[in-house]
């Protein structure tokens, strides 16, 4: 079954590609992977058409095989199928997410991985502990993902303290993607807990870029 899925989906994706679009996306993503130039909406349709209602036990080997290929669209497809509503969340899916982290090298992969990561964290918030080393990673997209995964800790009913500590350690990070994610995270926190937001900005606002500070205050 896995091989049939793999052959069907990879063939379909290769037929949907565009050389010009591939070059454009590769440059935008600053990606090291091969790009086929498949529009995202076409990728989503292809994934749904091939996998149908197959669940995690069938899809996991397929997703792992796709992720291990050096093709950007295959990696996006692997994450997209793991984010389908009917796909069950379990420990194996979370391990897959954690294993994918070090290979993430651009915004689209990071955001797709975060969609799956958030599903896993909502299923079991204790999984947060497994991200503890990500804010110190040399990979800027893993540092970004540590906050992108954890926006639910800005919501009522969650104690933001553990993730706020990560935000504090990242406040002086010079990477724009990390700074932008800090602004987004703090803004969302302020919508539910303005006191915690204001305390954080009073203590660390001078470490943030002006536009990020403005976003956090919004």
JSON list of C-alpha atoms in Angstrom, two decimals:
[
{"chain": "A", "resi": 1, "resn": "UNK", "atom": "CA", "xyz": [0.00, 0.00, 0.00]},
{"chain": "A", "resi": 2, "resn": "UNK", "atom": "CA", "xyz": [2.76, 2.45, 0.93]},
{"chain": "A", "resi": 3, "resn": "UNK", "atom": "CA", "xyz": [4.57, 1.86, -2.36]},
{"chain": "A", "resi": 4, "resn": "UNK", "atom": "CA", "xyz": [1.36, 2.32, -4.35]},
{"chain": "A", "resi": 5, "resn": "UNK", "atom": "CA", "xyz": [0.66, 5.61, -2.57]},
{"chain": "A", "resi": 6, "resn": "UNK", "atom": "CA", "xyz": [4.24, 6.74, -3.13]},
{"chain": "A", "resi": 7, "resn": "UNK", "atom": "CA", "xyz": [4.25, 5.98, -6.84]},
{"chain": "A", "resi": 8, "resn": "UNK", "atom": "CA", "xyz": [0.84, 7.56, -7.41]},
{"chain": "A", "resi": 9, "resn": "UNK", "atom": "CA", "xyz": [1.53, 10.77, -5.50]},
{"chain": "A", "resi": 10, "resn": "UNK", "atom": "CA", "xyz": [5.10, 11.41, -6.65]},
{"chain": "A", "resi": 11, "resn": "UNK", "atom": "CA", "xyz": [4.10, 10.83, -10.28]},
{"chain": "A", "resi": 12, "resn": "UNK", "atom": "CA", "xyz": [1.17, 13.21, -9.92]},
{"chain": "A", "resi": 13, "resn": "UNK", "atom": "CA", "xyz": [3.29, 15.91, -8.29]},
{"chain": "A", "resi": 14, "resn": "UNK", "atom": "CA", "xyz": [5.98, 15.68, -10.95]},
{"chain": "A", "resi": 15, "resn": "UNK", "atom": "CA", "xyz": [3.39, 16.13, -13.70]},
{"chain": "A", "resi": 16, "resn": "UNK", "atom": "CA", "xyz": [1.96, 19.25, -12.01]},
{"chain": "A", "resi": 17, "resn": "UNK", "atom": "CA", "xyz": [5.25, 21.11, -11.78]},
{"chain": "A", "resi": 18, "resn": "UNK", "atom": "CA", "xyz": [6.53, 24.23, -13.50]},
{"chain": "A", "resi": 19, "resn": "UNK", "atom": "CA", "xyz": [10.22, 25.02, -13.95]},
{"chain": "A", "resi": 20, "resn": "UNK", "atom": "CA", "xyz": [9.69, 28.77, -13.62]},
{"chain": "A", "resi": 21, "resn": "UNK", "atom": "CA", "xyz": [7.59, 28.38, -10.49]},
{"chain": "A", "resi": 22, "resn": "UNK", "atom": "CA", "xyz": [10.14, 25.95, -9.04]},
{"chain": "A", "resi": 23, "resn": "UNK", "atom": "CA", "xyz": [12.92, 28.52, -9.40]},
{"chain": "A", "resi": 24, "resn": "UNK", "atom": "CA", "xyz": [10.75, 31.25, -7.88]},
{"chain": "A", "resi": 25, "resn": "UNK", "atom": "CA", "xyz": [9.74, 29.21, -4.82]},
{"chain": "A", "resi": 26, "resn": "UNK", "atom": "CA", "xyz": [13.24, 27.83, -4.28]},
{"chain": "A", "resi": 27, "resn": "UNK", "atom": "CA", "xyz": [14.62, 31.38, -4.16]},
{"chain": "A", "resi": 28, "resn": "UNK", "atom": "CA", "xyz": [11.88, 32.63, -1.85]},
{"chain": "A", "resi": 29, "resn": "UNK", "atom": "CA", "xyz": [12.30, 29.71, 0.53]},
{"chain": "A", "resi": 30, "resn": "UNK", "atom": "CA", "xyz": [16.12, 29.86, 0.36]},
{"chain": "A", "resi": 31, "resn": "UNK", "atom": "CA", "xyz": [15.80, 26.12, 0.01]},
{"chain": "A", "resi": 32, "resn": "UNK", "atom": "CA", "xyz": [18.46, 23.48, -0.48]},
{"chain": "A", "resi": 33, "resn": "UNK", "atom": "CA", "xyz": [15.97, 20.94, -1.83]},
{"chain": "A", "resi": 34, "resn": "UNK", "atom": "CA", "xyz": [14.89, 20.11, -5.36]},
{"chain": "A", "resi": 35, "resn": "UNK", "atom": "CA", "xyz": [11.73, 22.04, -6.28]},
{"chain": "A", "resi": 36, "resn": "UNK", "atom": "CA", "xyz": [9.10, 20.90, -8.78]},
{"chain": "A", "resi": 37, "resn": "UNK", "atom": "CA", "xyz": [7.06, 24.10, -8.89]},
{"chain": "A", "resi": 38, "resn": "UNK", "atom": "CA", "xyz": [3.67, 22.62, -7.94]},
{"chain": "A", "resi": 39, "resn": "UNK", "atom": "CA", "xyz": [1.07, 25.16, -6.69]},
{"chain": "A", "resi": 40, "resn": "UNK", "atom": "CA", "xyz": [0.12, 24.53, -3.07]},
{"chain": "A", "resi": 41, "resn": "UNK", "atom": "CA", "xyz": [-3.58, 24.09, -3.86]},
{"chain": "A", "resi": 42, "resn": "UNK", "atom": "CA", "xyz": [-2.70, 21.42, -6.44]},
{"chain": "A", "resi": 43, "resn": "UNK", "atom": "CA", "xyz": [-0.50, 19.65, -3.90]},
{"chain": "A", "resi": 44, "resn": "UNK", "atom": "CA", "xyz": [-3.36, 19.62, -1.39]},
{"chain": "A", "resi": 45, "resn": "UNK", "atom": "CA", "xyz": [-5.77, 18.17, -3.95]},
{"chain": "A", "resi": 46, "resn": "UNK", "atom": "CA", "xyz": [-3.26, 15.53, -5.00]},
{"chain": "A", "resi": 47, "resn": "UNK", "atom": "CA", "xyz": [-2.64, 14.44, -1.41]},
{"chain": "A", "resi": 48, "resn": "UNK", "atom": "CA", "xyz": [-6.36, 14.10, -0.68]},
{"chain": "A", "resi": 49, "resn": "UNK", "atom": "CA", "xyz": [-7.00, 12.22, -3.91]},
{"chain": "A", "resi": 50, "resn": "UNK", "atom": "CA", "xyz": [-4.25, 9.68, -3.27]},
{"chain": "A", "resi": 51, "resn": "UNK", "atom": "CA", "xyz": [-4.58, 9.02, 0.47]},
{"chain": "A", "resi": 52, "resn": "UNK", "atom": "CA", "xyz": [-8.38, 9.08, 0.73]},
{"chain": "A", "resi": 53, "resn": "UNK", "atom": "CA", "xyz": [-9.44, 8.14, 4.27]},
{"chain": "A", "resi": 54, "resn": "UNK", "atom": "CA", "xyz": [-6.32, 6.16, 5.15]},
{"chain": "A", "resi": 55, "resn": "UNK", "atom": "CA", "xyz": [-5.30, 6.67, 8.78]},
{"chain": "A", "resi": 56, "resn": "UNK", "atom": "CA", "xyz": [-2.02, 7.11, 10.61]},
{"chain": "A", "resi": 57, "resn": "UNK", "atom": "CA", "xyz": [-1.00, 3.44, 10.63]},
{"chain": "A", "resi": 58, "resn": "UNK", "atom": "CA", "xyz": [-1.06, 3.33, 6.83]},
{"chain": "A", "resi": 59, "resn": "UNK", "atom": "CA", "xyz": [0.12, 6.88, 6.18]},
{"chain": "A", "resi": 60, "resn": "UNK", "atom": "CA", "xyz": [3.07, 7.10, 8.56]},
{"chain": "A", "resi": 61, "resn": "UNK", "atom": "CA", "xyz": [5.48, 4.93, 6.52]},
{"chain": "A", "resi": 62, "resn": "UNK", "atom": "CA", "xyz": [4.35, 6.83, 3.42]},
{"chain": "A", "resi": 63, "resn": "UNK", "atom": "CA", "xyz": [4.94, 10.22, 5.06]},
{"chain": "A", "resi": 64, "resn": "UNK", "atom": "CA", "xyz": [8.35, 9.15, 6.35]},
{"chain": "A", "resi": 65, "resn": "UNK", "atom": "CA", "xyz": [9.40, 7.99, 2.90]},
{"chain": "A", "resi": 66, "resn": "UNK", "atom": "CA", "xyz": [8.27, 11.26, 1.33]},
{"chain": "A", "resi": 67, "resn": "UNK", "atom": "CA", "xyz": [9.97, 13.36, 4.01]},
{"chain": "A", "resi": 68, "resn": "UNK", "atom": "CA", "xyz": [13.27, 11.56, 3.50]},
{"chain": "A", "resi": 69, "resn": "UNK", "atom": "CA", "xyz": [13.32, 12.48, -0.20]},
{"chain": "A", "resi": 70, "resn": "UNK", "atom": "CA", "xyz": [15.30, 15.65, -1.12]},
{"chain": "A", "resi": 71, "resn": "UNK", "atom": "CA", "xyz": [12.27, 17.16, -2.87]},
{"chain": "A", "resi": 72, "resn": "UNK", "atom": "CA", "xyz": [10.50, 20.13, -1.29]},
{"chain": "A", "resi": 73, "resn": "UNK", "atom": "CA", "xyz": [7.02, 19.25, -2.55]},
{"chain": "A", "resi": 74, "resn": "UNK", "atom": "CA", "xyz": [7.34, 15.71, -1.22]},
{"chain": "A", "resi": 75, "resn": "UNK", "atom": "CA", "xyz": [8.13, 17.10, 2.23]},
{"chain": "A", "resi": 76, "resn": "UNK", "atom": "CA", "xyz": [5.18, 19.50, 2.09]},
{"chain": "A", "resi": 77, "resn": "UNK", "atom": "CA", "xyz": [2.95, 16.61, 1.01]},
{"chain": "A", "resi": 78, "resn": "UNK", "atom": "CA", "xyz": [4.18, 14.44, 3.90]},
{"chain": "A", "resi": 79, "resn": "UNK", "atom": "CA", "xyz": [3.21, 17.12, 6.40]},
{"chain": "A", "resi": 80, "resn": "UNK", "atom": "CA", "xyz": [-0.05, 17.93, 4.64]},
{"chain": "A", "resi": 81, "resn": "UNK", "atom": "CA", "xyz": [-1.33, 14.36, 4.90]},
{"chain": "A", "resi": 82, "resn": "UNK", "atom": "CA", "xyz": [-0.46, 14.27, 8.60]},
{"chain": "A", "resi": 83, "resn": "UNK", "atom": "CA", "xyz": [-2.61, 17.37, 9.09]},
{"chain": "A", "resi": 84, "resn": "UNK", "atom": "CA", "xyz": [-5.73, 15.93, 7.45]},
{"chain": "A", "resi": 85, "resn": "UNK", "atom": "CA", "xyz": [-8.67, 16.10, 9.84]},
{"chain": "A", "resi": 86, "resn": "UNK", "atom": "CA", "xyz": [-9.38, 12.36, 9.80]},
{"chain": "A", "resi": 87, "resn": "UNK", "atom": "CA", "xyz": [-5.78, 11.37, 10.62]},
{"chain": "A", "resi": 88, "resn": "UNK", "atom": "CA", "xyz": [-5.39, 10.27, 14.24]},
{"chain": "A", "resi": 89, "resn": "UNK", "atom": "CA", "xyz": [-2.88, 11.91, 16.56]},
{"chain": "A", "resi": 90, "resn": "UNK", "atom": "CA", "xyz": [-0.61, 9.61, 18.55]},
{"chain": "A", "resi": 91, "resn": "UNK", "atom": "CA", "xyz": [2.91, 9.34, 19.91]},
{"chain": "A", "resi": 92, "resn": "UNK", "atom": "CA", "xyz": [4.27, 8.09, 16.61]},
{"chain": "A", "resi": 93, "resn": "UNK", "atom": "CA", "xyz": [3.04, 11.22, 14.85]},
{"chain": "A", "resi": 94, "resn": "UNK", "atom": "CA", "xyz": [4.70, 13.40, 17.49]},
{"chain": "A", "resi": 95, "resn": "UNK", "atom": "CA", "xyz": [8.00, 11.53, 17.10]},
{"chain": "A", "resi": 96, "resn": "UNK", "atom": "CA", "xyz": [7.76, 12.14, 13.36]},
{"chain": "A", "resi": 97, "resn": "UNK", "atom": "CA", "xyz": [7.28, 15.87, 13.99]},
{"chain": "A", "resi": 98, "resn": "UNK", "atom": "CA", "xyz": [10.29, 16.01, 16.33]},
{"chain": "A", "resi": 99, "resn": "UNK", "atom": "CA", "xyz": [12.44, 14.09, 13.85]},
{"chain": "A", "resi": 100, "resn": "UNK", "atom": "CA", "xyz": [11.47, 16.46, 11.02]},
{"chain": "A", "resi": 101, "resn": "UNK", "atom": "CA", "xyz": [12.53, 19.59, 12.89]},
{"chain": "A", "resi": 102, "resn": "UNK", "atom": "CA", "xyz": [16.26, 19.61, 12.07]},
{"chain": "A", "resi": 103, "resn": "UNK", "atom": "CA", "xyz": [15.62, 19.45, 8.31]},
{"chain": "A", "resi": 104, "resn": "UNK", "atom": "CA", "xyz": [13.26, 22.42, 8.21]},
{"chain": "A", "resi": 105, "resn": "UNK", "atom": "CA", "xyz": [14.99, 25.18, 6.25]},
{"chain": "A", "resi": 106, "resn": "UNK", "atom": "CA", "xyz": [12.33, 27.68, 5.25]},
{"chain": "A", "resi": 107, "resn": "UNK", "atom": "CA", "xyz": [9.04, 29.34, 6.20]},
{"chain": "A", "resi": 108, "resn": "UNK", "atom": "CA", "xyz": [6.65, 27.07, 4.32]},
{"chain": "A", "resi": 109, "resn": "UNK", "atom": "CA", "xyz": [8.09, 23.86, 5.75]},
{"chain": "A", "resi": 110, "resn": "UNK", "atom": "CA", "xyz": [8.20, 25.43, 9.22]},
{"chain": "A", "resi": 111, "resn": "UNK", "atom": "CA", "xyz": [4.57, 26.53, 9.06]},
{"chain": "A", "resi": 112, "resn": "UNK", "atom": "CA", "xyz": [3.37, 23.18, 7.70]},
{"chain": "A", "resi": 113, "resn": "UNK", "atom": "CA", "xyz": [5.25, 21.35, 10.44]},
{"chain": "A", "resi": 114, "resn": "UNK", "atom": "CA", "xyz": [3.74, 23.70, 13.03]},
{"chain": "A", "resi": 115, "resn": "UNK", "atom": "CA", "xyz": [0.21, 22.78, 11.95]},
{"chain": "A", "resi": 116, "resn": "UNK", "atom": "CA", "xyz": [0.93, 19.14, 12.75]},
{"chain": "A", "resi": 117, "resn": "UNK", "atom": "CA", "xyz": [2.89, 20.02, 15.88]},
{"chain": "A", "resi": 118, "resn": "UNK", "atom": "CA", "xyz": [0.00, 22.04, 17.28]},
{"chain": "A", "resi": 119, "resn": "UNK", "atom": "CA", "xyz": [-2.37, 19.12, 16.75]},
{"chain": "A", "resi": 120, "resn": "UNK", "atom": "CA", "xyz": [-0.04, 16.91, 18.76]},
{"chain": "A", "resi": 121, "resn": "UNK", "atom": "CA", "xyz": [0.36, 19.47, 21.56]},
{"chain": "A", "resi": 122, "resn": "UNK", "atom": "CA", "xyz": [-3.39, 19.95, 21.85]},
{"chain": "A", "resi": 123, "resn": "UNK", "atom": "CA", "xyz": [-3.76, 16.19, 22.12]},
{"chain": "A", "resi": 124, "resn": "UNK", "atom": "CA", "xyz": [-1.17, 16.09, 24.93]},
{"chain": "A", "resi": 125, "resn": "UNK", "atom": "CA", "xyz": [0.24, 19.40, 26.26]},
{"chain": "A", "resi": 126, "resn": "UNK", "atom": "CA", "xyz": [2.87, 17.46, 28.22]},
{"chain": "A", "resi": 127, "resn": "UNK", "atom": "CA", "xyz": [4.67, 17.00, 24.91]},
{"chain": "A", "resi": 128, "resn": "UNK", "atom": "CA", "xyz": [5.87, 20.58, 25.33]},
{"chain": "A", "resi": 129, "resn": "UNK", "atom": "CA", "xyz": [8.85, 19.23, 27.27]},
{"chain": "A", "resi": 130, "resn": "UNK", "atom": "CA", "xyz": [10.15, 17.60, 24.08]},
{"chain": "A", "resi": 131, "resn": "UNK", "atom": "CA", "xyz": [10.66, 21.05, 22.54]},
{"chain": "A", "resi": 132, "resn": "UNK", "atom": "CA", "xyz": [12.82, 22.35, 25.39]},
{"chain": "A", "resi": 133, "resn": "UNK", "atom": "CA", "xyz": [16.05, 22.30, 23.35]},
{"chain": "A", "resi": 134, "resn": "UNK", "atom": "CA", "xyz": [14.59, 23.89, 20.23]},
{"chain": "A", "resi": 135, "resn": "UNK", "atom": "CA", "xyz": [14.96, 27.54, 21.38]},
{"chain": "A", "resi": 136, "resn": "UNK", "atom": "CA", "xyz": [18.72, 26.95, 21.64]},
{"chain": "A", "resi": 137, "resn": "UNK", "atom": "CA", "xyz": [19.06, 25.24, 18.26]},
{"chain": "A", "resi": 138, "resn": "UNK", "atom": "CA", "xyz": [21.54, 26.53, 15.68]},
{"chain": "A", "resi": 139, "resn": "UNK", "atom": "CA", "xyz": [18.74, 26.13, 13.12]},
{"chain": "A", "resi": 140, "resn": "UNK", "atom": "CA", "xyz": [16.79, 29.41, 13.11]},
{"chain": "A", "resi": 141, "resn": "UNK", "atom": "CA", "xyz": [13.67, 27.62, 11.87]},
{"chain": "A", "resi": 142, "resn": "UNK", "atom": "CA", "xyz": [13.68, 25.33, 14.90]},
{"chain": "A", "resi": 143, "resn": "UNK", "atom": "CA", "xyz": [13.91, 28.39, 17.14]},
{"chain": "A", "resi": 144, "resn": "UNK", "atom": "CA", "xyz": [11.04, 29.91, 15.18]},
{"chain": "A", "resi": 145, "resn": "UNK", "atom": "CA", "xyz": [9.08, 26.65, 15.44]},
{"chain": "A", "resi": 146, "resn": "UNK", "atom": "CA", "xyz": [9.43, 26.49, 19.23]},
{"chain": "A", "resi": 147, "resn": "UNK", "atom": "CA", "xyz": [7.14, 29.53, 19.35]},
{"chain": "A", "resi": 148, "resn": "UNK", "atom": "CA", "xyz": [5.05, 28.76, 16.27]},
{"chain": "A", "resi": 149, "resn": "UNK", "atom": "CA", "xyz": [4.10, 25.34, 17.71]},
{"chain": "A", "resi": 150, "resn": "UNK", "atom": "CA", "xyz": [3.07, 26.83, 21.04]},
{"chain": "A", "resi": 151, "resn": "UNK", "atom": "CA", "xyz": [0.61, 29.63, 20.32]},
{"chain": "A", "resi": 152, "resn": "UNK", "atom": "CA", "xyz": [-2.01, 27.75, 22.35]},
{"chain": "A", "resi": 153, "resn": "UNK", "atom": "CA", "xyz": [0.00, 28.73, 25.47]},
{"chain": "A", "resi": 154, "resn": "UNK", "atom": "CA", "xyz": [-1.19, 32.29, 24.82]},
{"chain": "A", "resi": 155, "resn": "UNK", "atom": "CA", "xyz": [-4.79, 31.16, 25.28]},
{"chain": "A", "resi": 156, "resn": "UNK", "atom": "CA", "xyz": [-6.92, 31.17, 28.41]},
{"chain": "A", "resi": 157, "resn": "UNK", "atom": "CA", "xyz": [-6.57, 27.98, 30.38]},
{"chain": "A", "resi": 158, "resn": "UNK", "atom": "CA", "xyz": [-2.85, 27.61, 29.63]},
{"chain": "A", "resi": 159, "resn": "UNK", "atom": "CA", "xyz": [0.00, 28.84, 31.81]},
{"chain": "A", "resi": 160, "resn": "UNK", "atom": "CA", "xyz": [2.24, 30.83, 29.43]},
{"chain": "A", "resi": 161, "resn": "UNK", "atom": "CA", "xyz": [5.21, 30.79, 31.83]},
{"chain": "A", "resi": 162, "resn": "UNK", "atom": "CA", "xyz": [7.26, 27.97, 30.24]},
{"chain": "A", "resi": 163, "resn": "UNK", "atom": "CA", "xyz": [6.99, 29.36, 26.72]},
{"chain": "A", "resi": 164, "resn": "UNK", "atom": "CA", "xyz": [7.46, 32.94, 27.95]},
{"chain": "A", "resi": 165, "resn": "UNK", "atom": "CA", "xyz": [10.83, 31.80, 29.24]},
{"chain": "A", "resi": 166, "resn": "UNK", "atom": "CA", "xyz": [11.70, 30.68, 25.72]},
{"chain": "A", "resi": 167, "resn": "UNK", "atom": "CA", "xyz": [10.50, 34.02, 24.36]},
{"chain": "A", "resi": 168, "resn": "UNK", "atom": "CA", "xyz": [12.74, 35.76, 26.90]},
{"chain": "A", "resi": 169, "resn": "UNK", "atom": "CA", "xyz": [15.81, 33.79, 25.80]},
{"chain": "A", "resi": 170, "resn": "UNK", "atom": "CA", "xyz": [15.03, 34.53, 22.14]},
{"chain": "A", "resi": 171, "resn": "UNK", "atom": "CA", "xyz": [14.28, 38.24, 22.59]},
{"chain": "A", "resi": 172, "resn": "UNK", "atom": "CA", "xyz": [17.75, 39.26, 21.40]},
{"chain": "A", "resi": 173, "resn": "UNK", "atom": "CA", "xyz": [17.78, 36.78, 18.49]},
{"chain": "A", "resi": 174, "resn": "UNK", "atom": "CA", "xyz": [18.85, 38.64, 15.34]},
{"chain": "A", "resi": 175, "resn": "UNK", "atom": "CA", "xyz": [17.02, 36.42, 12.86]},
{"chain": "A", "resi": 176, "resn": "UNK", "atom": "CA", "xyz": [14.02, 38.22, 11.38]},
{"chain": "A", "resi": 177, "resn": "UNK", "atom": "CA", "xyz": [11.82, 35.11, 11.31]},
{"chain": "A", "resi": 178, "resn": "UNK", "atom": "CA", "xyz": [12.37, 34.58, 15.05]},
{"chain": "A", "resi": 179, "resn": "UNK", "atom": "CA", "xyz": [11.71, 38.22, 15.83]},
{"chain": "A", "resi": 180, "resn": "UNK", "atom": "CA", "xyz": [8.52, 38.18, 13.77]},
{"chain": "A", "resi": 181, "resn": "UNK", "atom": "CA", "xyz": [7.32, 35.07, 15.60]},
{"chain": "A", "resi": 182, "resn": "UNK", "atom": "CA", "xyz": [8.04, 36.72, 18.96]},
{"chain": "A", "resi": 183, "resn": "UNK", "atom": "CA", "xyz": [5.88, 39.69, 17.96]},
{"chain": "A", "resi": 184, "resn": "UNK", "atom": "CA", "xyz": [3.06, 37.40, 16.87]},
{"chain": "A", "resi": 185, "resn": "UNK", "atom": "CA", "xyz": [3.25, 35.29, 20.04]},
{"chain": "A", "resi": 186, "resn": "UNK", "atom": "CA", "xyz": [3.28, 38.30, 22.37]},
{"chain": "A", "resi": 187, "resn": "UNK", "atom": "CA", "xyz": [0.41, 39.95, 20.51]},
{"chain": "A", "resi": 188, "resn": "UNK", "atom": "CA", "xyz": [-1.69, 36.80, 20.93]},
{"chain": "A", "resi": 189, "resn": "UNK", "atom": "CA", "xyz": [-0.77, 36.62, 24.61]},
{"chain": "A", "resi": 190, "resn": "UNK", "atom": "CA", "xyz": [-1.89, 40.22, 25.05]},
{"chain": "A", "resi": 191, "resn": "UNK", "atom": "CA", "xyz": [-5.33, 39.41, 23.67]},
{"chain": "A", "resi": 192, "resn": "UNK", "atom": "CA", "xyz": [-5.92, 37.07, 26.64]},
{"chain": "A", "resi": 193, "resn": "UNK", "atom": "CA", "xyz": [-3.50, 38.28, 29.32]},
{"chain": "A", "resi": 194, "resn": "UNK", "atom": "CA", "xyz": [-2.50, 41.90, 28.82]},
{"chain": "A", "resi": 195, "resn": "UNK", "atom": "CA", "xyz": [-0.78, 42.06, 32.22]},
{"chain": "A", "resi": 196, "resn": "UNK", "atom": "CA", "xyz": [1.66, 39.26, 31.36]},
{"chain": "A", "resi": 197, "resn": "UNK", "atom": "CA", "xyz": [2.25, 40.80, 27.96]},
{"chain": "A", "resi": 198, "resn": "UNK", "atom": "CA", "xyz": [2.94, 44.23, 29.44]},
{"chain": "A", "resi": 199, "resn": "UNK", "atom": "CA", "xyz": [5.28, 42.80, 32.08]},
{"chain": "A", "resi": 200, "resn": "UNK", "atom": "CA", "xyz": [7.27, 40.99, 29.42]},
{"chain": "A", "resi": 201, "resn": "UNK", "atom": "CA", "xyz": [7.55, 44.04, 27.18]},
{"chain": "A", "resi": 202, "resn": "UNK", "atom": "CA", "xyz": [8.57, 46.25, 30.11]},
{"chain": "A", "resi": 203, "resn": "UNK", "atom": "CA", "xyz": [11.41, 43.85, 30.91]},
{"chain": "A", "resi": 204, "resn": "UNK", "atom": "CA", "xyz": [12.53, 42.87, 27.40]},
{"chain": "A", "resi": 205, "resn": "UNK", "atom": "CA", "xyz": [11.00, 45.29, 24.93]},
{"chain": "A", "resi": 206, "resn": "UNK", "atom": "CA", "xyz": [14.30, 47.12, 24.42]},
{"chain": "A", "resi": 207, "resn": "UNK", "atom": "CA", "xyz": [15.81, 43.88, 23.06]},
{"chain": "A", "resi": 208, "resn": "UNK", "atom": "CA", "xyz": [13.21, 43.65, 20.30]},
{"chain": "A", "resi": 209, "resn": "UNK", "atom": "CA", "xyz": [13.27, 45.36, 16.93]},
{"chain": "A", "resi": 210, "resn": "UNK", "atom": "CA", "xyz": [10.95, 48.41, 16.84]},
{"chain": "A", "resi": 211, "resn": "UNK", "atom": "CA", "xyz": [8.49, 46.81, 14.44]},
{"chain": "A", "resi": 212, "resn": "UNK", "atom": "CA", "xyz": [8.35, 43.65, 16.55]},
{"chain": "A", "resi": 213, "resn": "UNK", "atom": "CA", "xyz": [7.74, 45.67, 19.70]},
{"chain": "A", "resi": 214, "resn": "UNK", "atom": "CA", "xyz": [4.92, 47.49, 17.91]},
{"chain": "A", "resi": 215, "resn": "UNK", "atom": "CA", "xyz": [3.40, 44.17, 16.84]},
{"chain": "A", "resi": 216, "resn": "UNK", "atom": "CA", "xyz": [3.58, 42.84, 20.40]},
{"chain": "A", "resi": 217, "resn": "UNK", "atom": "CA", "xyz": [1.75, 45.90, 21.70]},
{"chain": "A", "resi": 218, "resn": "UNK", "atom": "CA", "xyz": [-1.00, 45.72, 19.09]}
]
